[in-house]
Amino acid sequence: MSQRTFPGTFPAPRTAPPFQDDDPTSSALVGLGGLPVPPHDLDAEAMVLGTGMFQAEAIDVIRPILEPGDFYRPAHSDIWRALLVLRDEGAPTDPIAVGAQLAKGGNLSRVGGPSYLARLFTAAIPVSGADYHAQIVREKAELRRWQATAVRLLQQTDAEGADPERIKAALDAELSSAADRGFGSGGQRLTRFAVDGWSFVQDLGDQVAPIWGSREQTAWADGESLMLVGPPGVGKTTIAHQVVLARLGLLSAVLDMPVAEGERVLYLAMDRPPQIARAFARRVMPADRRHLAERLVFWTGPLPAGLDREPNLLAEMAEAHRADTVVIDSLKDVVGKLTDDEAGLSYNNARQRLLRSGTQLLELHHQRKSGGDAKRGERPVLDRVYGSAWFTAGAGSVLFLGGAAGDPIVKLHQLKTVTGDVGPLSVVHDHTRGTSTVEAALDPAAILSASPQGMTARELACRLTGEADPDRSDIEKARRRLETLVKAGKATRQDGTTGGTGGGQQTRYRSTVRHIAAVS
């Protein structure tokens, strides 16, 4: 008489017959190339399958852990696939149902027939222990993969004309694949980065914590990458080095915006490392030696592998160097073909995995070459950033430096904002000292303070953009800048009116500060 189960109950433990002995249904109990029999545990496999047949709910516990290929005996892989199909259809998973499913594909006799299914059925264990035995099966499968990899590497190294680089690439690919499989251990592949809805909204949807800037005007936000874009020679590296020094606690602010101190920076100096070293040397002194030696790491030259083949590489490098900040100088050196959308997607995948690990990311990039219709000083847009749109689509903030190589004063625009807009700013570079400051002439507070009659948002937009007829977006940006001054107590607002004989009056803002010190 068969044992019955009821909702909420589990079968009692049983004494399973051994399955480690040789079995006529298996063709996999032989070693490879004289090696010992590959690692396996047929008893654990039998318990997993028997439990799935005894109680269908156990399949839901096991399936996040195991794939069909994880079973050593081919017959067990076929049986597991049959169990998955039946469970997905909501059908019974007892030996009779499994046998019928296998018979549909002509596999019943190949797995050992109804008698072997019945034998597996007697190995059922409580569902609460199914994940434990599934982990044993998974671990043995992983050992077999590494054994097979070792055999392949030995064969490749012994082959005529063996290429060390191709062998290394094959090993790198296997390591990357193993890392991806690791996410699936214990069901973590499906749950590791999942959070409940309330926590998601409250933790991630809360006011952004700025890395560089303020909550009202954020140049670089926690958990989002910052892309610094511009043509050669406009000071991208100069500004990046100052931000790095601020992350290390050697500066408090860059371009008059505070920078949150971090722990350790990994700087990927792949584009002309000697030039990067000379530029950095302008800002450091012998007294900084110990500080930089402990908290700043430079990687020179190409990455050890392509990000399309190893999407976890950036995160792994950050972990290896205990870095909470990574700087990529520059993007063209980590992506093979910048205009290829597939390459852009691969890079964005690697970028997001790094950010998900809790590491901050600063990226240096360049603009596309200007066409014949491009004019000096024209206002940049995201289309001016070179390469696939996926580079800017996945970035949290995009800052663009406009100007010509060697210009002492360049214009900074924020093309992709986080909170309030940063800029436009006139940035003054001291190339000898490696410093960058903001020209006070475009400071909204200074402009308003110097206007006794006050200003409208349109008038401020004209001053900031240098255009007589600014567009609506520029006027809105200027209005938000003025409202920020009002909230800070540095300005007052006189609301405008609409209609009337003389027409409407625009809202006007006046400074509450008589003298505002020039920005140095």
Short mmCIF file of C-alpha atoms in Angstrom, two decimals:
data_model
loop_
_atom_site.label_atom_id
_atom_site.label_comp_id
_atom_site.label_asym_id
_atom_site.label_seq_id
_atom_site.Cartn_x
_atom_site.Cartn_y
_atom_site.Cartn_z
CA MET A 1 0.00 0.00 0.00
CA SER A 2 1.49 3.34 -1.02
CA GLN A 3 2.08 6.09 1.50
CA ARG A 4 -0.37 9.01 1.30
CA THR A 5 0.52 12.64 1.94
CA PHE A 6 -1.77 15.53 2.76
CA PRO A 7 -1.34 19.30 2.31
CA GLY A 8 1.18 20.62 4.80
CA THR A 9 2.70 17.22 5.59
CA PHE A 10 5.96 15.69 4.43
CA PRO A 11 7.03 12.07 4.11
CA ALA A 12 9.06 10.54 6.87
CA PRO A 13 12.78 9.87 6.23
CA ARG A 14 13.53 6.56 4.55
CA THR A 15 16.52 4.32 4.31
CA ALA A 16 17.47 4.63 0.63
CA PRO A 17 19.10 1.72 -1.18
CA PRO A 18 22.64 2.53 -2.36
CA PHE A 19 22.99 3.92 -5.86
CA GLN A 20 26.77 4.27 -5.93
CA ASP A 21 27.25 0.76 -7.24
CA ASP A 22 27.54 0.18 -10.96
CA ASP A 23 24.19 0.24 -12.70
CA PRO A 24 23.22 -1.08 -16.15
CA THR A 25 21.34 2.15 -16.92
CA SER A 26 24.48 4.30 -16.68
CA SER A 27 27.06 4.87 -19.36
CA ALA A 28 28.97 7.55 -17.46
CA LEU A 29 30.84 5.49 -14.86
CA VAL A 30 34.18 5.56 -16.64
CA GLY A 31 37.10 7.91 -16.24
CA LEU A 32 38.55 10.13 -18.98
CA GLY A 33 42.07 9.66 -20.31
CA GLY A 34 43.09 7.38 -17.49
CA LEU A 35 41.82 9.79 -14.83
CA PRO A 36 39.78 8.49 -11.88
CA VAL A 37 36.00 8.33 -12.23
CA PRO A 38 34.71 11.94 -12.26
CA PRO A 39 33.31 13.24 -8.94
CA HIS A 40 29.69 12.27 -8.39
CA ASP A 41 27.21 11.13 -5.75
CA LEU A 42 24.48 8.94 -7.19
CA ASP A 43 22.82 8.49 -3.80
CA ALA A 44 22.29 12.25 -3.54
CA GLU A 45 20.95 12.36 -7.11
CA ALA A 46 18.53 9.52 -6.34
CA MET A 47 17.28 11.27 -3.19
CA VAL A 48 16.67 14.50 -5.12
CA LEU A 49 14.71 12.73 -7.88
CA GLY A 50 12.85 10.45 -5.49
CA THR A 51 11.73 13.41 -3.39
CA GLY A 52 10.53 15.21 -6.51
CA MET A 53 8.40 12.20 -7.44
CA PHE A 54 7.11 11.71 -3.88
CA GLN A 55 6.09 15.33 -3.34
CA ALA A 56 5.80 17.82 -6.21
CA GLU A 57 6.38 20.84 -3.94
CA ALA A 58 9.97 19.70 -3.44
CA ILE A 59 10.70 20.52 -7.10
CA ASP A 60 10.15 24.21 -6.33
CA VAL A 61 12.83 24.00 -3.63
CA ILE A 62 15.33 22.17 -5.83
CA ARG A 63 14.96 23.86 -9.22
CA PRO A 64 16.74 27.15 -8.29
CA ILE A 65 19.79 25.07 -7.33
CA LEU A 66 20.10 22.47 -10.08
CA GLU A 67 20.12 22.38 -13.86
CA PRO A 68 19.58 19.15 -15.81
CA GLY A 69 23.25 19.07 -16.76
CA ASP A 70 24.28 18.95 -13.11
CA PHE A 71 23.30 15.27 -12.82
CA TYR A 72 26.14 12.82 -13.42
CA ARG A 73 24.03 9.96 -14.78
CA PRO A 74 22.39 10.91 -18.14
CA ALA A 75 19.25 9.00 -17.15
CA HIS A 76 18.89 11.24 -14.10
CA SER A 77 19.05 14.35 -16.29
CA ASP A 78 16.19 12.99 -18.42
CA ILE A 79 14.12 12.20 -15.34
CA TRP A 80 14.70 15.67 -13.89
CA ARG A 81 13.56 17.28 -17.16
CA ALA A 82 10.41 15.19 -17.07
CA LEU A 83 9.73 16.29 -13.48
CA LEU A 84 10.14 19.96 -14.45
CA VAL A 85 7.68 19.61 -17.34
CA LEU A 86 5.09 17.91 -15.15
CA ARG A 87 5.47 20.50 -12.39
CA ASP A 88 5.12 23.37 -14.84
CA GLU A 89 1.91 21.81 -16.16
CA GLY A 90 0.53 21.31 -12.64
CA ALA A 91 0.38 17.54 -13.23
CA PRO A 92 1.23 14.79 -10.71
CA THR A 93 4.91 13.88 -10.46
CA ASP A 94 4.62 10.29 -9.19
CA PRO A 95 6.56 7.49 -10.91
CA ILE A 96 3.62 6.56 -13.17
CA ALA A 97 3.28 10.17 -14.40
CA VAL A 98 7.04 10.49 -14.87
CA GLY A 99 7.13 7.21 -16.80
CA ALA A 100 4.35 8.39 -19.10
CA GLN A 101 6.17 11.68 -19.73
CA LEU A 102 9.41 9.88 -20.54
CA ALA A 103 7.60 7.46 -22.82
CA LYS A 104 6.34 10.38 -24.93
CA GLY A 105 9.92 11.10 -25.93
CA GLY A 106 10.94 7.47 -26.23
CA ASN A 107 13.21 7.72 -23.18
CA LEU A 108 11.51 5.43 -20.67
CA SER A 109 13.47 2.28 -21.50
CA ARG A 110 16.70 4.29 -21.78
CA VAL A 111 16.48 5.46 -18.16
CA GLY A 112 15.86 1.96 -16.85
CA GLY A 113 12.08 1.61 -17.20
CA PRO A 114 9.34 1.71 -14.53
CA SER A 115 11.35 -0.47 -12.16
CA TYR A 116 14.16 2.09 -11.94
CA LEU A 117 11.69 4.93 -11.35
CA ALA A 118 10.14 2.89 -8.53
CA ARG A 119 13.58 2.35 -7.05
CA LEU A 120 14.23 6.10 -7.10
CA PHE A 121 10.84 6.68 -5.49
CA THR A 122 11.88 4.70 -2.43
CA ALA A 123 14.79 7.12 -1.89
CA ALA A 124 12.47 10.04 -1.07
CA ILE A 125 13.49 12.29 1.82
CA PRO A 126 11.67 15.10 3.67
CA VAL A 127 11.32 18.16 1.46
CA SER A 128 13.11 20.18 4.14
CA GLY A 129 16.31 18.29 3.31
CA ALA A 130 15.98 18.37 -0.48
CA ASP A 131 18.07 21.51 -0.88
CA TYR A 132 20.92 19.94 1.12
CA HIS A 133 21.20 16.95 -1.20
CA ALA A 134 20.72 19.19 -4.25
CA GLN A 135 23.75 21.20 -3.12
CA ILE A 136 25.80 17.99 -3.01
CA VAL A 137 24.78 17.23 -6.59
CA ARG A 138 25.67 20.75 -7.68
CA GLU A 139 29.08 20.71 -6.00
CA LYS A 140 29.98 17.40 -7.64
CA ALA A 141 28.92 18.81 -11.01
CA GLU A 142 31.17 21.82 -10.50
CA LEU A 143 34.12 19.57 -9.65
CA ARG A 144 33.50 17.58 -12.84
CA ARG A 145 33.53 20.78 -14.88
CA TRP A 146 36.88 21.79 -13.46
CA GLN A 147 38.25 18.30 -14.06
CA ALA A 148 37.11 18.48 -17.69
CA THR A 149 38.64 21.95 -18.01
CA ALA A 150 41.95 20.65 -16.70
CA VAL A 151 41.89 17.80 -19.24
CA ARG A 152 41.19 20.20 -22.10
CA LEU A 153 44.00 22.53 -21.02
CA LEU A 154 46.43 19.63 -20.81
CA GLN A 155 45.44 18.51 -24.28
CA GLN A 156 45.82 22.04 -25.69
CA THR A 157 49.24 22.58 -24.13
CA ASP A 158 50.46 19.27 -25.57
CA ALA A 159 49.15 19.99 -29.08
CA GLU A 160 51.51 20.94 -31.88
CA GLY A 161 51.77 24.71 -32.31
CA ALA A 162 50.03 25.40 -28.99
CA ASP A 163 49.21 29.11 -28.54
CA PRO A 164 49.59 30.29 -24.90
CA GLU A 165 47.29 33.27 -25.50
CA ARG A 166 44.47 31.08 -26.82
CA ILE A 167 44.89 28.73 -23.87
CA LYS A 168 44.79 31.65 -21.45
CA ALA A 169 41.67 33.05 -23.19
CA ALA A 170 39.96 29.66 -22.83
CA LEU A 171 40.81 29.58 -19.12
CA ASP A 172 39.57 33.17 -18.65
CA ALA A 173 36.29 32.27 -20.33
CA GLU A 174 35.87 29.26 -18.03
CA LEU A 175 36.59 31.39 -14.96
CA SER A 176 33.97 33.92 -16.07
CA SER A 177 31.46 31.13 -16.67
CA ALA A 178 32.20 29.71 -13.23
CA ALA A 179 31.62 33.12 -11.65
CA ASP A 180 28.22 33.37 -13.34
CA ARG A 181 27.33 29.87 -12.15
CA GLY A 182 28.34 30.91 -8.64
CA PHE A 183 25.47 33.37 -8.55
CA GLY A 184 23.12 30.39 -8.81
CA SER A 185 24.46 28.59 -5.75
CA GLY A 186 21.77 28.02 -3.16
CA GLY A 187 19.19 29.75 -5.32
CA GLN A 188 20.99 33.09 -4.99
CA ARG A 189 20.96 33.60 -8.74
CA LEU A 190 17.23 34.23 -8.48
CA THR A 191 17.11 36.01 -5.12
CA ARG A 192 20.46 37.63 -4.38
CA PHE A 193 19.56 41.10 -5.65
CA ALA A 194 15.81 40.99 -5.08
CA VAL A 195 14.24 43.33 -2.49
CA ASP A 196 10.66 43.85 -1.44
CA GLY A 197 8.72 46.73 -2.96
CA TRP A 198 8.65 48.92 0.14
CA SER A 199 12.39 48.67 0.70
CA PHE A 200 13.05 49.40 -2.97
CA VAL A 201 10.96 52.57 -2.92
CA GLN A 202 12.19 53.79 0.46
CA ASP A 203 15.88 52.93 0.12
CA LEU A 204 16.49 53.63 -3.56
CA GLY A 205 13.74 56.17 -4.12
CA ASP A 206 14.77 58.39 -1.24
CA GLN A 207 16.64 61.63 -1.85
CA VAL A 208 19.84 60.82 -3.67
CA ALA A 209 23.07 60.99 -1.69
CA PRO A 210 25.56 63.09 -3.67
CA ILE A 211 29.15 61.99 -4.19
CA TRP A 212 29.93 65.35 -5.79
CA GLY A 213 27.60 68.32 -5.36
CA SER A 214 24.54 68.87 -3.19
CA ARG A 215 21.12 67.26 -3.02
CA GLU A 216 19.74 70.21 -4.97
CA GLN A 217 22.49 70.21 -7.61
CA THR A 218 24.16 66.82 -7.99
CA ALA A 219 27.08 66.32 -10.33
CA TRP A 220 27.67 62.70 -9.26
CA ALA A 221 25.21 60.58 -7.30
CA ASP A 222 25.78 57.56 -5.08
CA GLY A 223 25.15 54.35 -7.02
CA GLU A 224 25.19 56.03 -10.44
CA SER A 225 28.12 56.58 -12.77
CA LEU A 226 29.47 60.00 -13.74
CA MET A 227 30.63 60.45 -17.33
CA LEU A 228 33.02 63.35 -17.98
CA VAL A 229 33.05 64.11 -21.71
CA GLY A 230 34.94 66.54 -23.93
CA PRO A 231 37.47 66.92 -26.73
CA PRO A 232 41.20 66.44 -26.05
CA GLY A 233 42.96 69.11 -24.04
CA VAL A 234 40.00 70.76 -22.29
CA GLY A 235 40.89 69.49 -18.80
CA LYS A 236 38.86 66.29 -18.31
CA THR A 237 41.80 64.58 -16.61
CA THR A 238 42.60 67.72 -14.60
CA ILE A 239 39.09 67.78 -13.12
CA ALA A 240 39.03 64.00 -12.64
CA HIS A 241 42.30 64.13 -10.67
CA GLN A 242 40.90 66.80 -8.37
CA VAL A 243 37.77 64.72 -7.76
CA VAL A 244 39.99 61.70 -6.98
CA LEU A 245 42.04 63.73 -4.49
CA ALA A 246 38.79 64.86 -2.86
CA ARG A 247 37.59 61.24 -2.63
CA LEU A 248 40.88 60.53 -0.85
CA GLY A 249 40.25 63.35 1.62
CA LEU A 250 42.97 65.71 0.30
CA LEU A 251 40.45 68.26 -1.01
CA SER A 252 37.02 69.18 0.29
CA ALA A 253 35.44 70.57 -2.89
CA VAL A 254 35.95 70.74 -6.65
CA LEU A 255 34.44 73.59 -8.72
CA ASP A 256 32.87 74.91 -5.52
CA MET A 257 30.89 71.69 -5.06
CA PRO A 258 31.60 69.44 -2.05
CA VAL A 259 32.92 65.93 -2.66
CA ALA A 260 32.15 63.07 -0.26
CA GLU A 261 35.30 61.36 1.00
CA GLY A 262 35.68 57.68 0.11
CA GLU A 263 38.05 54.93 1.17
CA ARG A 264 40.18 53.76 -1.74
CA VAL A 265 40.35 54.57 -5.47
CA LEU A 266 41.29 52.26 -8.33
CA TYR A 267 42.37 54.38 -11.32
CA LEU A 268 42.45 52.52 -14.65
CA ALA A 269 45.14 54.55 -16.46
CA MET A 270 44.88 52.93 -19.87
CA ASP A 271 45.17 56.03 -22.06
CA ARG A 272 48.79 57.34 -22.04
CA PRO A 273 49.73 56.40 -18.44
CA PRO A 274 52.93 58.57 -18.41
CA GLN A 275 50.88 61.65 -19.27
CA ILE A 276 48.36 60.82 -16.54
CA ALA A 277 51.26 60.43 -14.07
CA ARG A 278 52.74 63.81 -15.03
CA ALA A 279 49.35 65.49 -14.70
CA PHE A 280 48.80 63.94 -11.28
CA ALA A 281 52.26 64.99 -10.10
CA ARG A 282 51.20 68.67 -10.34
CA ARG A 283 48.84 68.23 -7.39
CA VAL A 284 50.70 65.97 -4.98
CA MET A 285 53.56 66.62 -2.58
CA PRO A 286 56.05 64.37 -0.73
CA ALA A 287 53.88 64.74 2.36
CA ASP A 288 51.10 62.89 0.52
CA ARG A 289 53.23 59.81 -0.17
CA ARG A 290 51.88 57.50 2.51
CA HIS A 291 48.33 58.69 1.98
CA LEU A 292 48.42 57.93 -1.74
CA ALA A 293 50.32 54.67 -1.34
CA GLU A 294 47.62 53.29 0.96
CA ARG A 295 44.47 54.64 -0.69
CA LEU A 296 45.17 55.04 -4.41
CA VAL A 297 45.94 52.24 -6.89
CA PHE A 298 46.78 52.73 -10.58
CA TRP A 299 46.26 50.02 -13.18
CA THR A 300 48.24 50.72 -16.36
CA GLY A 301 47.58 49.39 -19.82
CA PRO A 302 44.79 47.11 -21.14
CA LEU A 303 42.43 45.16 -18.92
CA PRO A 304 43.23 41.46 -18.40
CA ALA A 305 40.15 40.47 -20.47
CA GLY A 306 37.35 42.00 -22.51
CA LEU A 307 34.24 43.14 -20.67
CA ASP A 308 32.06 41.42 -23.26
CA ARG A 309 33.54 38.06 -22.18
CA GLU A 310 33.89 38.89 -18.48
CA PRO A 311 31.08 41.26 -17.41
CA ASN A 312 32.06 40.83 -13.75
CA LEU A 313 35.64 41.96 -14.36
CA LEU A 314 35.28 45.57 -13.16
CA ALA A 315 33.54 44.46 -9.96
CA GLU A 316 36.16 41.77 -9.38
CA MET A 317 39.02 44.25 -9.87
CA ALA A 318 37.42 46.69 -7.42
CA GLU A 319 37.04 43.90 -4.87
CA ALA A 320 40.61 42.68 -5.40
CA HIS A 321 41.98 46.17 -4.69
CA ARG A 322 39.43 46.96 -1.93
CA ALA A 323 38.34 50.05 -3.88
CA ASP A 324 35.07 51.88 -3.34
CA THR A 325 35.69 54.10 -6.38
CA VAL A 326 36.84 53.19 -9.90
CA VAL A 327 38.02 55.71 -12.52
CA ILE A 328 38.15 54.64 -16.18
CA ASP A 329 40.54 56.76 -18.26
CA SER A 330 39.20 56.33 -20.84
CA LEU A 331 36.19 54.44 -22.23
CA LYS A 332 37.75 53.90 -25.66
CA ASP A 333 40.35 51.66 -24.00
CA VAL A 334 37.84 49.26 -22.45
CA VAL A 335 35.42 48.94 -25.39
CA GLY A 336 36.56 47.59 -28.73
CA LYS A 337 34.14 49.40 -31.04
CA LEU A 338 32.45 52.36 -29.44
CA THR A 339 29.83 52.76 -32.18
CA ASP A 340 28.63 49.15 -31.87
CA ASP A 341 25.42 48.84 -29.83
CA GLU A 342 26.33 45.30 -28.79
CA ALA A 343 29.62 46.57 -27.37
CA GLY A 344 27.75 49.39 -25.65
CA LEU A 345 25.33 46.93 -24.07
CA SER A 346 28.21 44.73 -22.90
CA TYR A 347 29.94 47.68 -21.28
CA ASN A 348 26.75 48.90 -19.62
CA ASN A 349 26.24 45.41 -18.22
CA ALA A 350 29.73 45.51 -16.68
CA ARG A 351 29.13 49.06 -15.44
CA GLN A 352 25.86 48.16 -13.71
CA ARG A 353 27.39 45.08 -12.06
CA LEU A 354 30.14 47.27 -10.64
CA LEU A 355 27.64 49.83 -9.35
CA ARG A 356 25.47 47.07 -7.88
CA SER A 357 28.47 45.93 -5.83
CA GLY A 358 28.45 49.32 -4.08
CA THR A 359 31.43 50.80 -5.95
CA GLN A 360 31.27 54.32 -7.41
CA LEU A 361 32.30 54.89 -11.04
CA LEU A 362 33.81 57.90 -12.86
CA GLU A 363 34.25 57.55 -16.63
CA LEU A 364 36.27 59.77 -18.97
CA HIS A 365 35.10 59.86 -22.57
CA HIS A 366 35.37 62.02 -25.67
CA GLN A 367 32.95 63.74 -28.00
CA ARG A 368 32.27 62.82 -31.59
CA LYS A 369 34.17 64.78 -34.19
CA SER A 370 32.40 68.00 -35.02
CA GLY A 371 30.86 68.23 -38.46
CA GLY A 372 31.12 71.18 -40.81
CA ASP A 373 28.01 72.76 -39.32
CA ALA A 374 29.35 72.70 -35.76
CA LYS A 375 30.28 76.12 -34.43
CA ARG A 376 32.72 76.97 -31.70
CA GLY A 377 30.85 77.48 -28.46
CA GLU A 378 27.63 75.82 -29.64
CA ARG A 379 25.61 74.32 -26.82
CA PRO A 380 26.28 70.57 -26.55
CA VAL A 381 23.66 67.84 -26.47
CA LEU A 382 23.89 64.13 -25.68
CA ASP A 383 24.28 63.37 -29.38
CA ARG A 384 27.68 65.04 -29.19
CA VAL A 385 28.96 62.14 -27.04
CA TYR A 386 30.79 59.63 -29.21
CA GLY A 387 29.62 56.06 -29.64
CA SER A 388 26.56 53.96 -28.92
CA ALA A 389 23.67 55.61 -27.09
CA TRP A 390 23.99 52.88 -24.44
CA PHE A 391 27.01 54.67 -22.96
CA THR A 392 25.01 57.74 -21.97
CA ALA A 393 21.74 55.84 -21.42
CA GLY A 394 23.30 53.86 -18.56
CA ALA A 395 25.14 56.81 -17.00
CA GLY A 396 23.67 58.66 -14.04
CA SER A 397 25.17 62.06 -14.88
CA VAL A 398 26.95 63.38 -17.98
CA LEU A 399 29.15 66.49 -17.71
CA PHE A 400 30.45 68.02 -20.93
CA LEU A 401 33.50 70.28 -21.17
CA GLY A 402 33.39 72.49 -24.25
CA GLY A 403 36.33 74.39 -25.71
CA ALA A 404 39.55 73.99 -27.63
CA ALA A 405 42.71 72.20 -26.53
CA GLY A 406 44.70 74.35 -24.14
CA ASP A 407 41.95 76.92 -23.51
CA PRO A 408 42.41 78.47 -20.05
CA ILE A 409 38.63 78.90 -19.74
CA VAL A 410 36.20 76.19 -20.86
CA LYS A 411 32.45 75.83 -20.47
CA LEU A 412 30.95 73.01 -18.40
CA HIS A 413 27.40 71.80 -19.14
CA GLN A 414 25.43 69.02 -17.50
CA LEU A 415 23.81 67.08 -20.34
CA LYS A 416 22.15 64.48 -18.10
CA THR A 417 21.00 65.61 -14.69
CA VAL A 418 20.37 63.85 -11.39
CA THR A 419 18.56 66.56 -9.43
CA GLY A 420 18.98 70.29 -10.21
CA ASP A 421 21.16 71.29 -13.15
CA VAL A 422 24.85 71.94 -12.62
CA GLY A 423 26.03 74.83 -14.78
CA PRO A 424 26.60 76.05 -17.27
CA LEU A 425 29.86 77.04 -15.57
CA SER A 426 32.88 78.86 -16.91
CA VAL A 427 35.80 76.77 -15.64
CA VAL A 428 39.21 78.38 -15.33
CA HIS A 429 42.12 75.92 -15.57
CA ASP A 430 45.55 76.60 -14.15
CA HIS A 431 47.46 74.02 -16.19
CA THR A 432 50.68 74.63 -14.31
CA ARG A 433 49.21 73.83 -10.89
CA GLY A 434 46.53 71.43 -12.05
CA THR A 435 43.67 73.38 -10.46
CA SER A 436 40.24 74.33 -11.75
CA THR A 437 37.99 77.10 -10.44
CA VAL A 438 34.64 78.59 -11.38
CA GLU A 439 34.54 82.04 -12.96
CA ALA A 440 32.38 84.15 -10.68
CA ALA A 441 30.76 85.97 -13.58
CA LEU A 442 28.35 83.07 -14.10
CA ASP A 443 27.50 82.45 -10.46
CA PRO A 444 23.69 83.00 -10.23
CA ALA A 445 24.00 84.36 -6.68
CA ALA A 446 26.68 86.86 -7.77
CA ILE A 447 24.69 87.87 -10.86
CA LEU A 448 21.54 88.45 -8.79
CA SER A 449 23.47 90.37 -6.13
CA ALA A 450 24.82 92.70 -8.81
CA SER A 451 21.29 93.47 -10.10
CA PRO A 452 19.61 96.00 -7.77
CA GLN A 453 16.31 95.77 -9.68
CA GLY A 454 16.28 92.02 -9.43
CA MET A 455 15.96 89.56 -12.29
CA THR A 456 13.44 87.32 -13.98
CA ALA A 457 14.21 83.71 -14.85
CA ARG A 458 14.43 84.73 -18.51
CA GLU A 459 16.97 87.47 -17.77
CA LEU A 460 19.13 85.08 -15.77
CA ALA A 461 18.92 82.51 -18.58
CA CYS A 462 20.20 85.15 -21.03
CA ARG A 463 23.19 85.83 -18.79
CA LEU A 464 24.00 82.17 -18.19
CA THR A 465 23.71 81.04 -21.82
CA GLY A 466 24.94 84.18 -23.53
CA GLU A 467 21.92 84.03 -25.83
CA ALA A 468 19.44 86.84 -26.43
CA ASP A 469 16.60 84.39 -26.91
CA PRO A 470 17.10 81.37 -24.60
CA ASP A 471 14.81 78.40 -25.07
CA ARG A 472 12.18 77.30 -22.57
CA SER A 473 14.38 74.63 -21.02
CA ASP A 474 17.11 77.18 -20.23
CA ILE A 475 14.55 79.52 -18.69
CA GLU A 476 13.20 76.69 -16.55
CA LYS A 477 16.73 75.79 -15.43
CA ALA A 478 17.34 79.43 -14.47
CA ARG A 479 14.04 79.53 -12.55
CA ARG A 480 15.06 76.46 -10.55
CA ARG A 481 18.42 78.06 -9.74
CA LEU A 482 16.63 81.16 -8.46
CA GLU A 483 14.18 79.08 -6.42
CA THR A 484 17.15 77.33 -4.83
CA LEU A 485 18.50 80.73 -3.73
CA VAL A 486 15.08 81.58 -2.29
CA LYS A 487 15.01 78.35 -0.26
CA ALA A 488 18.52 79.10 0.99
CA GLY A 489 17.44 82.56 2.16
CA LYS A 490 19.71 84.30 -0.37
CA ALA A 491 16.87 85.72 -2.48
CA THR A 492 13.22 86.78 -2.35
CA ARG A 493 10.51 86.21 -4.92
CA GLN A 494 7.89 88.69 -6.10
CA ASP A 495 5.21 86.71 -7.92
CA GLY A 496 4.21 87.95 -11.35
CA THR A 497 0.78 88.67 -12.77
CA THR A 498 -1.01 87.68 -15.95
CA GLY A 499 -3.23 89.68 -18.34
CA GLY A 500 -4.33 93.26 -17.71
CA THR A 501 -4.12 96.43 -19.86
CA GLY A 502 -0.36 96.58 -19.70
CA GLY A 503 0.13 92.84 -20.07
CA GLY A 504 1.41 90.42 -17.47
CA GLN A 505 4.46 90.81 -15.25
CA GLN A 506 7.01 88.04 -14.85
CA THR A 507 8.04 86.78 -11.43
CA ARG A 508 11.05 88.75 -10.25
CA TYR A 509 13.76 87.67 -7.82
CA ARG A 510 15.95 89.94 -5.68
CA SER A 511 19.08 89.16 -3.72
CA THR A 512 19.03 89.40 0.07
CA VAL A 513 22.83 89.55 0.21
CA ARG A 514 24.56 92.86 -0.33
CA HIS A 515 28.00 91.54 -1.07
CA ILE A 516 28.88 88.06 -2.23
CA ALA A 517 32.53 87.16 -2.21
CA ALA A 518 34.02 86.23 -5.54
CA VAL A 519 34.46 82.54 -6.13
CA SER A 520 38.11 81.62 -6.09
#
